[in-house]
PDB file of C-alpha atoms in Angstrom:
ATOM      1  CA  UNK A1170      59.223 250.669  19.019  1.00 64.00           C
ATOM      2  CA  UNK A1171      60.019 254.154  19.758  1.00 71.00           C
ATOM      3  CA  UNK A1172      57.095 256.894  20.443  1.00 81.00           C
ATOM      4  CA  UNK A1173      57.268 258.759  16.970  1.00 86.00           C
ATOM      5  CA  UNK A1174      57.044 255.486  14.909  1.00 80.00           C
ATOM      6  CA  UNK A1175      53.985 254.292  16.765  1.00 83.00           C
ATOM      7  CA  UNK A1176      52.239 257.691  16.990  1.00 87.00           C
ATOM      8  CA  UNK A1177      52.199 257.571  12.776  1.00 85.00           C
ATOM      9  CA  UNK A1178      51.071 253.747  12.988  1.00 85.00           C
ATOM     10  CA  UNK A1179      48.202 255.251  16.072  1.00 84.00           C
ATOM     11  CA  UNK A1180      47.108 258.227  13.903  1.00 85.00           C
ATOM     12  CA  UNK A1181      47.059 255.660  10.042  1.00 84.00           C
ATOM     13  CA  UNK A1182      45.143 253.343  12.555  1.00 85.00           C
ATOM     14  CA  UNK A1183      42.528 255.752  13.895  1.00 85.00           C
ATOM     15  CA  UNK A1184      42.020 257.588  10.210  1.00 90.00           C
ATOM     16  CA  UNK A1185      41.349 253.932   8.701  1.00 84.00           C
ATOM     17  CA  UNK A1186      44.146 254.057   6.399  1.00 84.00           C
ATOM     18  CA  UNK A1187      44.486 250.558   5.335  1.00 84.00           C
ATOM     19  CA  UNK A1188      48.239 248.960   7.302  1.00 88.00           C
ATOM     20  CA  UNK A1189      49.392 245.881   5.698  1.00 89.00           C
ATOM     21  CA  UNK A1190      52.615 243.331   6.340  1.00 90.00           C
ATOM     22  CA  UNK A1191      53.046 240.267   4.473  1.00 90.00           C
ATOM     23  CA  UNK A1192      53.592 236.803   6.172  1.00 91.00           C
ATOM     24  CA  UNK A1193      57.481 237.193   5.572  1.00 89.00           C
ATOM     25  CA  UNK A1194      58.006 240.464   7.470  1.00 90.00           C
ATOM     26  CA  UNK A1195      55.775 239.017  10.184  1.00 93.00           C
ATOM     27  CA  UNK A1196      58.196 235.757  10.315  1.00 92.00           C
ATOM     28  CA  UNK A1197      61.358 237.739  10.049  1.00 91.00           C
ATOM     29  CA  UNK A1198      60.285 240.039  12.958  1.00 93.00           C
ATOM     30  CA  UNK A1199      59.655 236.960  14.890  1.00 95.00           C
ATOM     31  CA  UNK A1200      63.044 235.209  14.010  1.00 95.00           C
ATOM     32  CA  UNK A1201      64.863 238.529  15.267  1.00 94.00           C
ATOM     33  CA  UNK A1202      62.599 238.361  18.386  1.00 95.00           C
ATOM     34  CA  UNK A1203      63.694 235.165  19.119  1.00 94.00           C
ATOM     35  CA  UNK A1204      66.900 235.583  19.886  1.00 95.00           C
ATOM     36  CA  UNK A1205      66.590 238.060  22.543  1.00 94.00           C
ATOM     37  CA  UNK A1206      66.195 237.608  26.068  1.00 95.00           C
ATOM     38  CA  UNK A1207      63.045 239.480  26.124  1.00 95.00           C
ATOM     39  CA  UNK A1208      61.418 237.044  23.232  1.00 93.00           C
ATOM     40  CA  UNK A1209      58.090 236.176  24.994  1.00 95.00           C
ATOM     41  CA  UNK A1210      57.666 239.857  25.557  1.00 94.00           C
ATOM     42  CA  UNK A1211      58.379 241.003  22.018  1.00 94.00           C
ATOM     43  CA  UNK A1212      56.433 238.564  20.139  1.00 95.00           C
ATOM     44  CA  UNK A1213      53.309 239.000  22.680  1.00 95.00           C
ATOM     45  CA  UNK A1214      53.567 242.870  21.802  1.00 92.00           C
ATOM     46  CA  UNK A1215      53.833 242.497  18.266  1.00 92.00           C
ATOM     47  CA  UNK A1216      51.204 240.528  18.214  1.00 93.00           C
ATOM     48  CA  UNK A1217      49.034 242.584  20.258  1.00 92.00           C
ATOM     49  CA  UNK A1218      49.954 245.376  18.025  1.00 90.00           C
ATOM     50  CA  UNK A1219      48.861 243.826  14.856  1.00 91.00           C
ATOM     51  CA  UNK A1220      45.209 243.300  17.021  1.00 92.00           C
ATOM     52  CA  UNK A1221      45.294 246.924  17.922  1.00 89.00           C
ATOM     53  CA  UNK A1222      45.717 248.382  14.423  1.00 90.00           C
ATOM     54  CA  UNK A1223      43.951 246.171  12.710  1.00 89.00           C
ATOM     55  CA  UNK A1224      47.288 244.903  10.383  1.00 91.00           C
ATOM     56  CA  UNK A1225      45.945 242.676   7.784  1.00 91.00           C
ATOM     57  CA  UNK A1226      48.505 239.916   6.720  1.00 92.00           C
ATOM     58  CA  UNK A1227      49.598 239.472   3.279  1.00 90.00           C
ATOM     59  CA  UNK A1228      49.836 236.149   1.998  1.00 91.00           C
ATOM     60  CA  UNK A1229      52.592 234.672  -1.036  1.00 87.00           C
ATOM     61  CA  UNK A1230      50.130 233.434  -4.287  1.00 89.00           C
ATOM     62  CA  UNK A1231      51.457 233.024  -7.475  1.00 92.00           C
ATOM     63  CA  UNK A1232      51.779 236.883  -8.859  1.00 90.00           C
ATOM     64  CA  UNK A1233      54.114 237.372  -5.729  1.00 89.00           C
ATOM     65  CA  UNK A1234      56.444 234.347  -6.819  1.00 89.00           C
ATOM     66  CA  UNK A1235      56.909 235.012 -10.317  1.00 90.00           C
ATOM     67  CA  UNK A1236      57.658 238.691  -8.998  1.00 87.00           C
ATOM     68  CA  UNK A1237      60.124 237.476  -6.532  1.00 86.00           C
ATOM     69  CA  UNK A1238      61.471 234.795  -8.847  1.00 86.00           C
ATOM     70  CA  UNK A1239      61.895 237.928 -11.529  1.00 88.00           C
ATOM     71  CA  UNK A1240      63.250 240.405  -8.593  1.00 85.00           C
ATOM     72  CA  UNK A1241      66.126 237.314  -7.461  1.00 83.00           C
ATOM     73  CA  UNK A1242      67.071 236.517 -11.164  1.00 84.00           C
ATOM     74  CA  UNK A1243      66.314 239.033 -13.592  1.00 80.00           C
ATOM     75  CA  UNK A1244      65.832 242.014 -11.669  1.00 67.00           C
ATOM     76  CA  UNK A1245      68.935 241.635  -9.226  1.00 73.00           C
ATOM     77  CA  UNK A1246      70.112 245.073  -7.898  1.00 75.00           C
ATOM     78  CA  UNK A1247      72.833 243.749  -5.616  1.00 78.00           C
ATOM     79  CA  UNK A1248      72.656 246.970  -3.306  1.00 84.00           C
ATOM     80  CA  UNK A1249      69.039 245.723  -2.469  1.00 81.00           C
ATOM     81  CA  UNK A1250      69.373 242.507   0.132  1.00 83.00           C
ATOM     82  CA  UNK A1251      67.474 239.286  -0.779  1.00 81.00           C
ATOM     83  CA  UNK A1252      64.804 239.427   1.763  1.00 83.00           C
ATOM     84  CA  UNK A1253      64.350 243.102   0.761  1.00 85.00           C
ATOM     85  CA  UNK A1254      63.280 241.702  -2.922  1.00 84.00           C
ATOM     86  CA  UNK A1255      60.812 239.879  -1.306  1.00 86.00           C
ATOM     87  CA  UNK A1256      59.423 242.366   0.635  1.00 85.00           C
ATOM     88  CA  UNK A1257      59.483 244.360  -2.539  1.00 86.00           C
ATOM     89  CA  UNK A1258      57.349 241.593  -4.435  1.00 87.00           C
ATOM     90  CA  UNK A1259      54.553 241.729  -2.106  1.00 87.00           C
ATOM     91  CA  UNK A1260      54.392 245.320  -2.304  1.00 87.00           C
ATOM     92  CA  UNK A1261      54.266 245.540  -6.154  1.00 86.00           C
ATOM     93  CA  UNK A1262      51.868 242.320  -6.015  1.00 87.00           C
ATOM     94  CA  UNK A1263      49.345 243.724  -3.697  1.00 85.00           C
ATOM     95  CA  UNK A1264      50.005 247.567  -4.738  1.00 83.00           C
ATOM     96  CA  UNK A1265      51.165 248.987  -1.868  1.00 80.00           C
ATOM     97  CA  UNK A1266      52.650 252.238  -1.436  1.00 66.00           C
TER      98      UNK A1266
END
């Protein structure tokens, strides 16, 4: 992570503002991880990150799949990737910002 991205995750951290990922970012992060030399490394630091700003983990219940089910069928903005419409439904779900 480069310097400027985790100075504005230090500063939301230390001013309480609430920092939030759903279980599907957190497993797509590790896939990508994975597959990189450096995986051990990675994970073990994003991990230790979550710990250090206190990341709470969003998890699917059944607002988020009739969202996502809406967002893939209904909703489908083909400029917008799949896994981005999931994302998408945990952020309207939970009210994120």
């Amino acid at each position: 992570m480069n310097s400027k991205k985790q100075t504005i995750l230090n500063h939301a951290a230390n001013i309480n503002f609430p920092l939030v990922t759903s279980i599907t970012v957190m497993g797509e992060a590790i896939d990508q991880m994975r597959k990189q030399s450096e995986r051990s490394h990675l994970i073990t630091s994003l991990i230790r990150s979550f710990d250090e700003w206190n990341i709470t983990s969003l998890y699917p219940d059944p607002v988020i799949a009739e969202i996502c089910y809406w967002l893939a069928t209904e909703g489908v903005d083909y400029r917008v990737e799949n896994t981005d419409r999931v994302h998408l439904g945990y952020a309207l779900a939970y009210g994120c910002d």
